[in-house]
Amino acid sequence: MSAATAPTAGRKTLAVILLVPVLASLLLWTFAWPAARTAPRDLPVGVAGPAAAADGLARELGRHEGAFEIHRYEDAAAARSAVEAREVYGAVVVTPAGPELLTASAGSPVVAGLLREAVTAGAAAEGRTVPVTDVVAPPAGDPRGTVLGAGLLPLAIAGAATGVATLLLGLRGTRAATALAGAAALAGLAGAALTHSWLGALAGDWWAEAGVLALTVLAIGATFAGLAALLGKPGFGLAAVLTVLAGNAFSGMSSAPELLPTGLGLLGQWLPPGAGGQALRSVAYFDGAAAGGPVLVLSLWAAAGLAAVVLGGRRRGAGAEPVPAPTAVPAPTPAAAG
């Protein structure tokens, strides 16, 4: 081994020793910190019923400072419609017989349990029971509503693999964009076939679910390919942080965005995994209610990524220097040969 090679190998070894713990710490912080700080923060909840009784109930919920964002509704029908439209996670309805709780465990099983605990705790202390109606429940194939949250990381990996494979195979420009779109479409069909037709975990319109799955994979894949086309290898790292790392950790799909530390839940909804998860939840369980915003976010990521892929391909094509034609060597004259 030469003297120049030994220091280089030593520096690489030291880099691995130092970088791996840093990466592990970053991963633990990204995923463990939000989970350890889970608590309601301005969680949208409805209150319905006669003004006097509803005011008292709103004040009672307001004792949990900063936990709930109270929405007022005239009656039980209006509150139920708000839950079905994903305006609120649940609602407490004041009736002559006492309060009743409306939940939507398909929107978030964690929030549904939290509301049940918050509303029924006081009544239980007084020896009363609060009737609970699950307005939008998960399908029988996924009674705990865990499949959707568990499927988010595979979607991110599928999108990342699509973007990386596109560039590693040497595809550029419009060919790369076509490959990304085609692969995402097939991934969406396969995903709907598995989660809806086979597992029975999704219960909405089959084609709408397939479309959201495809758009999610396309947004992530185009982000990888687009950033790599513009930035080179560092683009892969940035895309991984935005989608696989922060995108999944801050998505709020295992609980709810409003249960994450302030700001992280909102950030997660602007990243492809969070937007894709919310859009899929809407089309799978709520007849598409509140899906417009997440679909728009996914479309913007997909469009920006595909534009970067095409632009990067054109820049590479324009920057490539043409290979000069070989110059013909003149044959020696008889005099020169002599």
Coordinates of C-alpha atoms in Angstrom, one line a residue:
M1 CA 0.0 0.0 0.0
S2 CA 1.4 3.4 -1.0
A3 CA 1.8 6.3 1.5
A4 CA -0.9 8.2 -0.3
T5 CA -3.4 5.4 -0.2
A6 CA -3.1 4.8 3.6
P7 CA -4.3 8.3 4.7
T8 CA -7.2 8.1 2.2
A9 CA -8.4 4.8 3.5
G10 CA -8.0 6.0 7.0
R11 CA -10.2 9.1 6.3
K12 CA -12.9 6.9 4.7
T13 CA -12.9 4.6 7.7
L14 CA -13.2 7.5 10.1
A15 CA -16.0 9.0 8.0
V16 CA -18.0 5.8 8.3
I17 CA -17.4 5.5 12.0
L18 CA -18.6 9.1 12.6
L19 CA -21.4 9.3 10.0
V20 CA -23.3 6.2 10.9
P21 CA -24.0 7.3 14.5
V22 CA -25.0 10.7 13.3
L23 CA -27.4 9.2 10.7
A24 CA -28.8 6.9 13.4
S25 CA -29.4 9.8 15.7
L26 CA -31.0 11.8 13.0
L27 CA -33.4 8.9 12.2
L28 CA -34.3 8.4 15.8
W29 CA -34.9 12.1 16.3
T30 CA -37.0 12.4 13.2
F31 CA -39.3 9.4 14.1
A32 CA -39.1 9.2 17.9
W33 CA -39.4 12.8 18.8
P34 CA -42.8 13.4 17.2
A35 CA -44.1 10.1 18.6
A36 CA -43.0 11.0 22.1
R37 CA -44.6 14.5 21.9
T38 CA -48.0 13.3 20.6
A39 CA -50.8 15.4 22.0
P40 CA -53.8 17.3 20.7
R41 CA -53.1 20.8 19.3
D42 CA -56.0 22.8 17.9
L43 CA -57.8 19.5 17.1
P44 CA -61.0 20.4 15.2
V45 CA -64.0 19.2 17.2
G46 CA -67.7 20.0 16.8
V47 CA -70.2 21.0 19.4
A48 CA -74.0 20.9 18.6
G49 CA -77.2 21.5 20.5
P50 CA -79.1 24.3 22.3
A51 CA -76.9 27.4 22.9
A52 CA -76.8 27.4 26.7
A53 CA -75.9 23.7 27.0
A54 CA -73.5 23.8 24.0
D55 CA -71.7 26.8 25.5
G56 CA -71.1 25.0 28.8
L57 CA -69.8 22.0 26.9
A58 CA -67.5 24.2 24.8
R59 CA -66.1 25.7 28.0
E60 CA -65.5 22.3 29.4
L61 CA -63.5 21.3 26.3
G62 CA -61.7 24.6 26.4
R63 CA -60.2 23.7 29.8
H64 CA -57.8 21.6 27.8
E65 CA -55.8 24.7 26.8
G66 CA -54.8 24.7 23.2
A67 CA -56.0 21.1 22.7
F68 CA -59.3 21.6 20.7
E69 CA -60.5 24.0 18.1
I70 CA -64.3 24.2 18.7
H71 CA -66.7 24.4 15.8
R72 CA -70.4 25.1 16.6
Y73 CA -73.3 23.4 14.8
E74 CA -77.0 23.8 15.1
D75 CA -78.0 20.2 15.5
A76 CA -76.9 16.6 15.3
A77 CA -77.5 16.4 11.6
A78 CA -75.2 19.3 10.9
A79 CA -72.6 17.9 13.2
R80 CA -72.7 14.5 11.5
S81 CA -72.4 16.1 8.1
A82 CA -69.3 18.0 9.3
V83 CA -67.7 14.8 10.5
E84 CA -68.5 13.1 7.2
A85 CA -67.0 16.0 5.3
R86 CA -63.8 15.9 7.4
E87 CA -64.3 19.4 8.7
V88 CA -64.0 18.0 12.3
Y89 CA -62.7 14.7 13.7
G90 CA -65.7 14.3 15.9
A91 CA -68.6 16.1 17.5
V92 CA -70.4 16.2 20.9
V93 CA -74.1 16.6 20.6
V94 CA -76.2 17.9 23.5
T95 CA -79.5 16.1 23.8
P96 CA -82.3 16.2 26.4
A97 CA -80.9 12.8 27.7
G98 CA -77.4 14.1 27.9
P99 CA -74.4 14.4 25.6
E100 CA -73.7 12.1 22.7
L101 CA -70.4 11.7 20.9
L102 CA -69.9 11.3 17.2
T103 CA -66.5 10.0 16.0
A104 CA -64.9 8.9 12.7
S105 CA -62.4 6.3 13.5
A106 CA -61.6 5.9 9.8
G107 CA -60.2 9.4 10.0
S108 CA -57.9 8.6 12.9
P109 CA -58.4 5.7 15.4
V110 CA -56.1 7.5 17.8
V111 CA -58.2 10.7 17.7
A112 CA -61.4 8.8 18.1
G113 CA -60.1 7.1 21.2
L114 CA -58.8 10.5 22.5
L115 CA -62.2 12.1 22.1
R116 CA -63.9 9.2 23.7
E117 CA -61.7 9.5 26.7
A118 CA -62.0 13.3 27.0
V119 CA -65.8 13.3 26.7
T120 CA -66.7 10.2 28.7
A121 CA -64.3 10.7 31.6
G122 CA -66.4 13.3 33.4
A123 CA -69.6 11.4 32.8
A124 CA -68.1 8.2 34.1
A125 CA -67.1 10.0 37.3
E126 CA -70.7 10.9 37.8
G127 CA -71.9 7.4 37.0
R128 CA -73.3 8.3 33.6
T129 CA -72.5 6.9 30.2
V130 CA -72.1 8.8 27.0
P131 CA -73.4 7.1 23.8
V132 CA -70.7 6.9 21.1
T133 CA -71.6 6.6 17.4
D134 CA -68.8 5.9 14.9
V135 CA -70.1 7.8 11.9
V136 CA -67.3 6.7 9.6
A137 CA -65.7 3.4 10.7
P138 CA -62.9 1.5 8.9
P139 CA -64.0 -1.5 6.8
A140 CA -64.2 -5.0 8.2
G141 CA -61.0 -5.9 6.4
D142 CA -59.0 -3.3 8.5
P143 CA -61.1 -2.8 11.7
R144 CA -58.3 -0.9 13.5
G145 CA -57.4 1.3 10.5
T146 CA -53.8 0.3 10.5
V147 CA -53.2 -0.8 6.9
L148 CA -53.4 2.7 5.5
G149 CA -50.7 4.0 7.8
A150 CA -48.5 1.0 7.4
G151 CA -48.7 1.3 3.6
L152 CA -47.3 4.8 3.5
L153 CA -43.6 3.8 3.8
P154 CA -43.9 1.1 1.0
L155 CA -45.4 3.8 -1.3
A156 CA -42.4 6.1 -0.5
I157 CA -39.9 3.3 -1.2
A158 CA -41.7 2.4 -4.4
G159 CA -41.6 6.1 -5.6
A160 CA -37.9 6.4 -4.6
A161 CA -37.0 3.2 -6.4
T162 CA -38.8 4.4 -9.5
G163 CA -36.9 7.6 -9.6
V164 CA -33.5 6.1 -8.9
A165 CA -34.0 3.3 -11.4
T166 CA -35.0 5.7 -14.1
L167 CA -31.7 7.6 -13.9
L168 CA -29.5 4.5 -13.2
L169 CA -30.9 3.0 -16.4
G170 CA -29.7 6.0 -18.3
L171 CA -33.2 7.4 -19.2
R172 CA -33.2 11.2 -19.6
G173 CA -35.7 13.9 -20.6
T174 CA -39.1 12.9 -22.0
R175 CA -38.1 9.2 -21.9
A176 CA -37.5 9.4 -18.2
A177 CA -40.8 11.3 -17.6
T178 CA -42.7 8.7 -19.6
A179 CA -41.1 5.9 -17.6
L180 CA -41.9 7.6 -14.3
A181 CA -45.6 8.1 -15.3
G182 CA -46.0 4.5 -16.6
A183 CA -44.4 2.9 -13.6
A184 CA -46.5 5.0 -11.2
A185 CA -49.7 4.1 -13.1
L186 CA -49.0 0.4 -12.8
A187 CA -48.0 0.8 -9.1
G188 CA -51.3 2.5 -8.4
L189 CA -53.3 -0.3 -10.1
A190 CA -51.3 -3.0 -8.2
G191 CA -51.7 -1.1 -4.9
A192 CA -55.5 -0.8 -5.3
A193 CA -55.7 -4.5 -6.2
L194 CA -53.8 -5.5 -3.0
T195 CA -55.3 -3.1 -0.5
H196 CA -58.8 -2.9 -1.8
S197 CA -59.6 -6.1 -3.7
W198 CA -57.5 -8.5 -1.7
L199 CA -57.1 -7.1 1.8
G200 CA -60.4 -5.2 1.9
A201 CA -58.7 -2.4 3.8
L202 CA -60.0 0.4 1.5
A203 CA -63.7 0.9 0.9
G204 CA -64.0 3.8 -1.6
D205 CA -64.1 4.0 -5.3
W206 CA -61.5 1.6 -6.7
W207 CA -60.3 3.8 -9.5
A208 CA -60.1 6.9 -7.3
E209 CA -57.9 4.9 -4.9
A210 CA -55.7 3.6 -7.7
G211 CA -55.4 7.2 -9.0
V212 CA -54.3 8.6 -5.7
L213 CA -51.8 5.7 -5.2
A214 CA -50.4 6.3 -8.6
L215 CA -50.1 10.1 -8.1
T216 CA -48.3 9.6 -4.8
V217 CA -45.8 7.2 -6.3
L218 CA -45.3 9.7 -9.3
A219 CA -44.8 12.7 -7.0
I220 CA -42.1 10.9 -5.0
G221 CA -40.5 9.3 -8.0
A222 CA -40.4 12.5 -9.9
T223 CA -39.0 14.3 -6.9
F224 CA -36.1 11.9 -6.8
A225 CA -35.5 11.9 -10.5
G226 CA -35.9 15.7 -10.9
L227 CA -33.6 16.7 -8.0
A228 CA -31.0 14.2 -9.3
A229 CA -31.3 15.6 -12.8
L230 CA -30.7 19.1 -11.5
L231 CA -28.2 18.5 -8.7
G232 CA -26.6 15.2 -9.4
K233 CA -26.0 12.7 -6.6
P234 CA -26.8 15.3 -3.8
G235 CA -30.3 15.4 -5.3
F236 CA -30.9 11.8 -4.2
G237 CA -30.0 12.7 -0.7
L238 CA -32.3 15.8 -0.6
A239 CA -35.2 13.8 -2.1
A240 CA -34.7 11.0 0.5
V241 CA -34.9 13.6 3.3
L242 CA -38.0 15.2 1.9
T243 CA -39.9 12.0 1.1
V244 CA -38.7 8.9 2.9
L245 CA -37.4 10.6 6.0
A246 CA -39.3 13.7 7.0
G247 CA -42.2 13.0 4.7
N248 CA -43.1 9.8 6.5
A249 CA -42.2 10.9 10.0
F250 CA -44.2 14.1 9.8
S251 CA -47.1 12.7 7.8
G252 CA -49.3 12.1 10.9
M253 CA -50.8 9.1 9.3
S254 CA -50.4 6.9 12.4
S255 CA -52.2 9.4 14.5
A256 CA -53.2 12.8 13.1
P257 CA -51.3 15.9 11.9
E258 CA -52.8 17.9 14.8
L259 CA -51.2 15.5 17.3
L260 CA -47.7 16.2 16.2
P261 CA -45.5 19.0 17.6
T262 CA -46.5 22.4 16.4
G263 CA -45.6 23.0 12.8
L264 CA -44.5 19.5 12.0
G265 CA -48.0 18.3 11.1
L266 CA -48.5 21.2 8.8
L267 CA -45.1 20.6 7.1
G268 CA -45.9 17.0 6.7
Q269 CA -49.1 17.8 4.7
W270 CA -47.0 19.7 2.2
L271 CA -44.7 16.7 1.5
P272 CA -45.8 13.9 -0.8
P273 CA -46.3 11.1 1.7
G274 CA -48.5 13.2 4.0
A275 CA -50.5 14.6 1.2
G276 CA -50.8 11.1 -0.4
G277 CA -52.0 9.5 2.8
Q278 CA -54.6 12.2 3.5
A279 CA -55.9 12.0 -0.1
L280 CA -56.1 8.2 0.1
R281 CA -58.0 8.4 3.4
S282 CA -60.4 10.8 1.9
V283 CA -61.2 8.7 -1.2
A284 CA -61.2 5.4 0.6
Y285 CA -63.5 6.3 3.6
F286 CA -65.1 9.7 3.1
D287 CA -66.3 9.7 -0.6
G288 CA -63.5 12.1 -1.6
A289 CA -64.3 14.8 1.0
A290 CA -61.4 17.1 1.6
A291 CA -59.3 15.4 -1.0
G292 CA -58.8 18.5 -3.2
G293 CA -56.0 20.1 -1.2
P294 CA -53.8 16.9 -0.9
V295 CA -54.3 16.0 -4.5
L296 CA -53.2 19.6 -5.5
V297 CA -50.1 19.2 -3.4
L298 CA -49.2 15.8 -5.0
S299 CA -49.9 17.3 -8.5
L300 CA -47.5 20.2 -7.8
W301 CA -44.7 17.9 -6.7
A302 CA -45.3 15.6 -9.7
A303 CA -45.4 18.5 -12.1
A304 CA -42.3 20.1 -10.7
G305 CA -40.4 16.9 -10.6
L306 CA -41.3 15.9 -14.2
A307 CA -40.4 19.4 -15.4
A308 CA -37.0 19.1 -13.7
V309 CA -36.5 15.7 -15.4
V310 CA -37.2 17.1 -18.8
L311 CA -35.2 20.3 -18.2
G312 CA -32.3 18.3 -16.9
G313 CA -32.3 16.0 -19.9
R314 CA -32.3 19.0 -22.3
R315 CA -29.5 20.7 -20.4
R316 CA -27.4 17.5 -20.6
G317 CA -28.2 17.2 -24.3
A318 CA -27.3 20.8 -25.0
G319 CA -24.1 20.7 -22.9
A320 CA -22.8 17.5 -24.5
E321 CA -19.9 18.2 -26.8
P322 CA -20.2 16.6 -30.2
V323 CA -17.6 13.9 -30.8
P324 CA -15.4 15.2 -33.7
A325 CA -15.2 13.0 -36.8
P326 CA -11.9 11.3 -37.2
T327 CA -9.5 13.2 -39.5
A328 CA -8.4 11.3 -42.6
V329 CA -4.7 10.7 -42.8
P330 CA -3.4 11.4 -46.3
A331 CA -1.7 8.5 -48.0
P332 CA 2.0 9.1 -48.4
T333 CA 3.2 10.2 -51.9
P334 CA 5.6 8.0 -53.7
A335 CA 8.4 10.6 -53.2
A336 CA 7.7 10.7 -49.5
A337 CA 7.7 6.9 -49.4
G338 CA 11.1 6.9 -51.0

